[in-house]
CSV table of C-alpha atoms in Angstrom, one decimal:
chain,number,residue,atom,x,y,z
F,669,UNK,CA,4.5,-11.7,26.4
F,670,UNK,CA,3.9,-13.5,23.3
F,671,UNK,CA,6.7,-13.6,20.7
F,672,UNK,CA,5.3,-12.1,17.2
F,673,UNK,CA,6.3,-12.3,14.0
F,674,UNK,CA,5.0,-10.1,10.8
F,675,UNK,CA,5.1,-11.2,7.3
F,676,UNK,CA,3.9,-9.6,4.0
F,677,UNK,CA,4.7,-9.2,0.3
F,678,UNK,CA,7.0,-6.7,-1.4
F,679,UNK,CA,4.0,-5.0,-2.9
F,680,UNK,CA,3.9,-3.3,0.6
F,681,UNK,CA,5.7,0.1,0.9
F,682,UNK,CA,7.1,1.7,3.8
F,683,UNK,CA,7.7,5.5,4.9
F,684,UNK,CA,10.5,4.5,6.8
F,685,UNK,CA,12.3,1.6,5.1
F,686,UNK,CA,14.5,1.0,8.3
F,687,UNK,CA,11.2,-0.7,10.1
F,688,UNK,CA,11.8,-4.0,8.8
F,689,UNK,CA,15.2,-4.2,9.9
F,690,UNK,CA,14.3,-3.3,13.4
F,691,UNK,CA,11.3,-5.4,13.8
F,692,UNK,CA,10.3,-9.1,13.1
F,693,UNK,CA,9.3,-8.5,9.4
F,694,UNK,CA,9.8,-10.9,6.9
F,695,UNK,CA,8.9,-9.8,3.3
F,696,UNK,CA,8.2,-12.8,0.5
F,697,UNK,CA,8.8,-11.0,-3.0
F,698,UNK,CA,6.2,-11.1,-5.6
F,699,UNK,CA,7.5,-11.6,-9.3
F,700,UNK,CA,6.5,-9.5,-11.7
F,701,UNK,CA,6.2,-10.7,-15.5
F,702,UNK,CA,7.1,-8.5,-18.0
F,703,UNK,CA,6.7,-9.8,-21.7
F,704,UNK,CA,7.0,-13.0,-20.7
F,705,UNK,CA,10.0,-12.9,-18.3
F,706,UNK,CA,9.7,-12.9,-14.8
F,707,UNK,CA,11.8,-10.7,-12.2
F,708,UNK,CA,11.3,-11.1,-8.2
F,709,UNK,CA,10.1,-7.5,-7.5
F,710,UNK,CA,13.1,-5.3,-5.9
F,711,UNK,CA,15.5,-8.3,-6.0
F,712,UNK,CA,16.0,-8.8,-9.7
F,713,UNK,CA,14.9,-5.5,-10.7
F,714,UNK,CA,14.8,-2.1,-8.8
F,715,UNK,CA,11.9,0.3,-8.7
F,716,UNK,CA,13.3,2.9,-11.0
F,717,UNK,CA,14.4,0.0,-13.6
F,718,UNK,CA,11.0,-1.4,-13.2
F,719,UNK,CA,9.1,1.9,-13.8
F,720,UNK,CA,11.4,2.5,-16.9
F,721,UNK,CA,10.4,-1.0,-18.3
F,722,UNK,CA,7.0,-0.4,-17.7
F,723,UNK,CA,6.7,2.9,-19.6
F,724,UNK,CA,7.7,1.2,-22.6
F,725,UNK,CA,5.3,-1.5,-22.7
F,726,UNK,CA,2.3,-2.4,-24.9
F,727,UNK,CA,0.4,-4.5,-22.5
F,728,UNK,CA,0.2,-4.3,-18.8
F,729,UNK,CA,2.5,-6.9,-16.9
F,730,UNK,CA,1.8,-9.6,-14.5
F,731,UNK,CA,2.0,-9.7,-11.0
F,732,UNK,CA,2.5,-13.3,-9.3
F,733,UNK,CA,2.1,-13.4,-5.7
F,734,UNK,CA,4.0,-15.7,-3.2
F,735,UNK,CA,2.1,-19.2,-3.7
F,736,UNK,CA,0.6,-21.2,-1.2
F,737,UNK,CA,3.7,-23.0,-0.9
F,738,UNK,CA,6.0,-20.1,-0.3
F,739,UNK,CA,3.9,-19.1,3.1
F,740,UNK,CA,3.2,-22.6,3.9
F,741,UNK,CA,7.0,-23.2,4.1
F,742,UNK,CA,7.5,-19.7,5.6
F,743,UNK,CA,4.6,-20.0,8.1
F,744,UNK,CA,6.1,-23.7,9.5
F,745,UNK,CA,9.5,-22.1,9.7
F,746,UNK,CA,8.9,-19.2,11.8
F,747,UNK,CA,6.3,-21.0,14.2
F,748,UNK,CA,9.3,-23.0,15.8
F,749,UNK,CA,10.5,-19.6,17.1
F,750,UNK,CA,7.3,-17.5,17.7
F,751,UNK,CA,3.5,-17.6,19.3
F,752,UNK,CA,1.6,-16.0,16.7
F,753,UNK,CA,2.0,-14.7,12.9
F,754,UNK,CA,0.5,-11.7,11.7
F,755,UNK,CA,0.3,-11.9,8.0
F,756,UNK,CA,-0.8,-8.8,6.0
F,757,UNK,CA,-1.7,-9.3,2.8
F,758,UNK,CA,-3.0,-6.9,-0.5
F,759,UNK,CA,-6.4,-6.5,-1.0
F,760,UNK,CA,-8.3,-9.9,-1.9
F,761,UNK,CA,-9.6,-7.9,-5.0
F,762,UNK,CA,-6.5,-7.1,-6.7
F,763,UNK,CA,-4.2,-10.1,-5.5
F,764,UNK,CA,-4.5,-13.8,-4.8
F,765,UNK,CA,-1.9,-13.4,-1.7
F,766,UNK,CA,-4.5,-13.2,0.8
F,767,UNK,CA,-6.3,-16.4,-0.6
F,768,UNK,CA,-2.6,-18.4,-1.0
F,769,UNK,CA,-1.9,-17.0,3.1
F,770,UNK,CA,-5.2,-18.4,4.1
F,771,UNK,CA,-4.6,-21.9,2.5
F,772,UNK,CA,-0.9,-21.9,3.7
F,773,UNK,CA,-2.3,-21.4,7.3
F,774,UNK,CA,-4.3,-24.4,7.7
F,775,UNK,CA,-1.2,-26.7,7.2
F,776,UNK,CA,0.7,-25.0,10.6
F,777,UNK,CA,0.2,-26.8,13.7
F,778,UNK,CA,-2.1,-25.3,16.4
F,779,UNK,CA,1.0,-24.3,18.3
F,780,UNK,CA,1.4,-20.8,16.5
F,781,UNK,CA,-1.6,-18.8,16.0
F,782,UNK,CA,-1.5,-17.0,12.3
F,783,UNK,CA,-4.0,-14.3,11.6
F,784,UNK,CA,-3.9,-13.7,7.9
F,785,UNK,CA,-5.5,-10.3,7.2
F,786,UNK,CA,-6.8,-8.9,4.0
F,787,UNK,CA,-5.1,-5.1,4.2
F,788,UNK,CA,-8.1,-4.0,2.0
F,789,UNK,CA,-5.4,-1.8,0.3
F,790,UNK,CA,-1.8,-2.0,-1.2
F,791,UNK,CA,1.4,-0.2,-1.4
F,792,UNK,CA,1.5,2.2,1.1
F,793,UNK,CA,-1.6,1.3,2.8
F,794,UNK,CA,-0.3,-2.2,3.2
F,795,UNK,CA,2.9,-1.1,4.4
F,796,UNK,CA,1.4,1.0,7.4
F,797,UNK,CA,-0.6,-2.1,8.8
F,798,UNK,CA,2.9,-3.5,8.9
F,799,UNK,CA,3.9,-1.1,10.9
F,800,UNK,CA,0.7,-1.1,13.2
F,801,UNK,CA,1.9,-4.9,13.8
F,802,UNK,CA,5.1,-4.1,14.6
F,803,UNK,CA,4.3,-1.4,17.3
F,804,UNK,CA,2.1,-4.2,18.7
F,805,UNK,CA,5.2,-6.4,18.9
F,806,UNK,CA,7.5,-3.6,20.4
F,807,UNK,CA,4.8,-2.9,22.8
F,808,UNK,CA,4.7,-6.6,23.9
F,809,UNK,CA,0.7,-6.7,23.4
F,810,UNK,CA,-1.0,-9.7,24.2
F,811,UNK,CA,-2.0,-11.8,20.7
F,812,UNK,CA,-5.7,-11.0,20.6
F,813,UNK,CA,-4.9,-7.2,21.6
F,814,UNK,CA,-2.3,-7.0,18.7
F,815,UNK,CA,-4.4,-9.2,16.0
F,816,UNK,CA,-7.2,-6.6,16.8
F,817,UNK,CA,-4.8,-3.5,16.4
F,818,UNK,CA,-4.3,-4.3,13.1
F,819,UNK,CA,-7.7,-5.4,12.0
F,820,UNK,CA,-9.2,-2.2,13.2
F,821,UNK,CA,-6.4,0.1,11.8
F,822,UNK,CA,-7.4,-1.4,8.5
F,823,UNK,CA,-10.6,0.7,8.2
F,824,UNK,CA,-8.6,3.7,8.9
F,825,UNK,CA,-6.4,3.5,6.0
F,826,UNK,CA,-7.1,6.1,2.7
F,827,UNK,CA,-5.3,6.6,-0.2
F,828,UNK,CA,-5.7,8.8,-3.5
F,829,UNK,CA,-3.9,8.9,-6.5
F,830,UNK,CA,-3.6,11.2,-9.5
F,831,UNK,CA,-2.7,9.5,-12.5
F,832,UNK,CA,-0.9,11.1,-15.7
F,833,UNK,CA,-1.1,8.1,-18.1
F,834,UNK,CA,-4.3,6.6,-18.6
F,835,UNK,CA,-2.9,3.3,-20.2
F,836,UNK,CA,-2.9,1.3,-17.0
F,837,UNK,CA,-6.2,2.1,-15.9
F,838,UNK,CA,-7.9,1.3,-19.2
F,839,UNK,CA,-5.7,-2.1,-19.8
F,840,UNK,CA,-6.9,-3.0,-15.8
F,841,UNK,CA,-10.7,-2.2,-16.7
F,842,UNK,CA,-10.5,0.6,-14.4
F,843,UNK,CA,-11.3,3.2,-16.7
F,844,UNK,CA,-13.8,2.0,-20.1
F,845,UNK,CA,-11.3,2.7,-23.0
F,846,UNK,CA,-13.7,5.3,-24.6
F,847,UNK,CA,-13.5,7.5,-21.4
F,848,UNK,CA,-9.6,6.9,-20.9
F,849,UNK,CA,-9.3,8.0,-24.7
F,850,UNK,CA,-11.1,11.3,-24.2
F,851,UNK,CA,-9.5,11.9,-21.2
F,852,UNK,CA,-6.1,11.5,-22.6
F,853,UNK,CA,-7.2,13.8,-25.5
F,854,UNK,CA,-8.7,16.5,-23.4
F,855,UNK,CA,-5.7,16.6,-20.9
F,856,UNK,CA,-7.7,15.6,-18.0
F,857,UNK,CA,-6.2,13.6,-15.2
F,858,UNK,CA,-8.4,11.0,-13.1
F,859,UNK,CA,-7.9,10.6,-9.5
F,860,UNK,CA,-8.5,6.6,-8.4
F,861,UNK,CA,-8.8,5.8,-4.5
F,862,UNK,CA,-8.5,2.4,-2.8
F,863,UNK,CA,-12.0,1.7,-1.3
F,864,UNK,CA,-13.3,-1.7,0.1
F,865,UNK,CA,-10.4,-3.4,-1.7
F,866,UNK,CA,-10.9,-2.0,-5.1
F,867,UNK,CA,-9.4,0.6,-7.2
F,868,UNK,CA,-11.9,3.3,-8.4
F,869,UNK,CA,-11.9,6.8,-10.3
F,870,UNK,CA,-13.5,9.1,-7.7
F,871,UNK,CA,-13.1,12.4,-10.0
F,872,UNK,CA,-11.0,14.1,-12.6
F,873,UNK,CA,-8.6,17.1,-12.7
F,874,UNK,CA,-7.4,19.4,-15.5
F,875,UNK,CA,-3.9,20.4,-14.7
F,876,UNK,CA,-0.9,19.7,-12.5
F,877,UNK,CA,-2.0,22.9,-9.7
F,878,UNK,CA,-5.4,21.1,-9.7
F,879,UNK,CA,-3.8,17.6,-8.8
F,880,UNK,CA,-1.7,19.1,-6.5
F,881,UNK,CA,-4.6,21.4,-4.5
F,882,UNK,CA,-6.7,18.4,-4.5
F,883,UNK,CA,-4.3,15.9,-3.2
F,884,UNK,CA,-3.6,18.8,0.0
F,885,UNK,CA,-7.5,19.0,0.7
F,886,UNK,CA,-7.7,15.3,1.1
F,887,UNK,CA,-4.9,15.5,3.4
F,888,UNK,CA,-6.7,18.4,5.1
F,889,UNK,CA,-9.9,16.6,5.7
F,890,UNK,CA,-8.3,14.5,8.5
F,891,UNK,CA,-8.2,15.8,11.8
F,892,UNK,CA,-5.4,13.8,13.1
F,893,UNK,CA,-3.1,11.5,11.4
F,894,UNK,CA,-1.2,8.4,12.8
F,895,UNK,CA,0.7,8.1,9.8
F,896,UNK,CA,1.2,9.9,6.4
F,897,UNK,CA,3.4,9.5,3.1
F,898,UNK,CA,3.6,10.8,-0.3
F,899,UNK,CA,4.0,8.2,-3.4
F,900,UNK,CA,5.8,9.2,-6.2
F,901,UNK,CA,7.3,7.6,-9.4
F,902,UNK,CA,11.1,8.5,-8.8
F,903,UNK,CA,13.5,7.8,-6.0
F,904,UNK,CA,13.9,11.9,-6.2
F,905,UNK,CA,11.8,14.4,-4.7
F,906,UNK,CA,9.5,15.4,-7.6
F,907,UNK,CA,8.4,19.0,-7.8
F,908,UNK,CA,5.1,17.8,-7.1
F,909,UNK,CA,5.7,16.3,-4.0
F,910,UNK,CA,8.5,19.6,-2.9
F,911,UNK,CA,5.1,22.1,-3.5
F,912,UNK,CA,3.1,19.4,-1.3
F,913,UNK,CA,5.4,19.3,1.2
F,914,UNK,CA,5.5,23.1,1.5
F,915,UNK,CA,1.7,23.1,1.5
F,916,UNK,CA,1.4,20.8,4.3
F,917,UNK,CA,3.9,22.4,6.2
F,918,UNK,CA,1.6,25.2,6.6
F,919,UNK,CA,-1.5,23.0,7.2
F,920,UNK,CA,-0.2,20.7,9.9
F,921,UNK,CA,2.5,22.6,11.6
F,922,UNK,CA,5.0,20.2,13.3
F,923,UNK,CA,4.0,17.1,11.1
F,924,UNK,CA,6.3,15.1,8.8
F,925,UNK,CA,5.3,14.3,5.4
F,926,UNK,CA,7.9,12.0,4.3
F,927,UNK,CA,7.8,10.4,0.4
F,928,UNK,CA,8.9,7.6,-1.1
F,929,UNK,CA,8.3,5.7,-4.8
F,930,UNK,CA,5.1,3.4,-5.0
F,931,UNK,CA,5.8,-0.2,-5.4
F,932,UNK,CA,6.2,-1.7,-8.7
F,933,UNK,CA,3.2,-4.0,-7.8
F,934,UNK,CA,1.1,-0.9,-7.5
F,935,UNK,CA,2.6,0.4,-10.6
F,936,UNK,CA,1.2,-2.6,-12.7
F,937,UNK,CA,-2.2,-1.1,-11.6
F,938,UNK,CA,-1.8,2.7,-12.1
F,939,UNK,CA,1.4,2.9,-14.4
F,940,UNK,CA,4.7,4.4,-14.1
F,941,UNK,CA,3.9,8.1,-14.1
F,942,UNK,CA,1.5,8.5,-10.9
F,943,UNK,CA,1.2,10.6,-7.7
F,944,UNK,CA,-0.6,10.1,-4.4
F,945,UNK,CA,-0.9,10.3,-0.9
F,946,UNK,CA,-1.5,7.4,2.0
F,947,UNK,CA,-2.6,8.0,5.6
F,948,UNK,CA,-3.8,6.5,8.8
F,949,UNK,CA,-6.0,8.3,10.4
F,950,UNK,CA,-5.6,8.1,14.3
F,951,UNK,CA,-7.4,5.9,16.3
F,952,UNK,CA,-10.5,7.9,18.4
F,953,UNK,CA,-12.9,6.6,21.1
F,954,UNK,CA,-16.3,6.3,19.6
F,955,UNK,CA,-18.1,6.8,22.7
F,956,UNK,CA,-21.3,8.6,22.6
F,957,UNK,CA,-21.9,11.0,24.9
F,958,UNK,CA,-25.5,12.3,23.8
F,959,UNK,CA,-27.3,11.2,26.8
């Protein structure tokens, strides 16, 4: 059976951090540049420290993904021990990580197949695809079957976030400055979604109870979940997350809804005070029974 290794970057978030310890996964760190100083994500700067810094900035920080050379060196080293490398990247519309991985893969010999995959997502969605790849490695799927399992899962990942501080949406041109200022003045909280690799505003709510209700409604739209996680801006469970867990326990008896902080990389897009959910919808057979 093929020996599979999974590569991703530190923008990925996992509902179960033990995943990367039990499976062949390598995470290359992004660099976060804050007011001219560069930090390696989750190495030089822990998430809570980073979020505290981001909350004080007057301008958005910059994310520098692993370089072409970073990926090339890693791929070359892994190619001596593995038959296939599945490299899972954030949306190419949000990062140059995928492009750097593609260029790097061209430098490695043909003895090891390298699949460079655009997750069309970021943060938890990206992490869910890593989990799919890890499951394929654990189940000892064939090379093409393992790669296809990840590629088909890309279209089953969905995520939405409610944004409390609109500065980062304005900095990143996700909302027009005039709309962001008006929403802030009126206390309106926008919802954003990752769709086709882009962050877009999909709707707005007026208060915290409405935000929680909408997040629960988003999850209830799915009949079967392969994976789900709630994203928040702190390590300890927030009151919003606790309320959602209580609500979801009634809607999905027996389904576990873990929570975690979203990544610093995601915070550079959405700011350090958002709440969200990400899901991987269970795969279904697309058979047409209408004879």
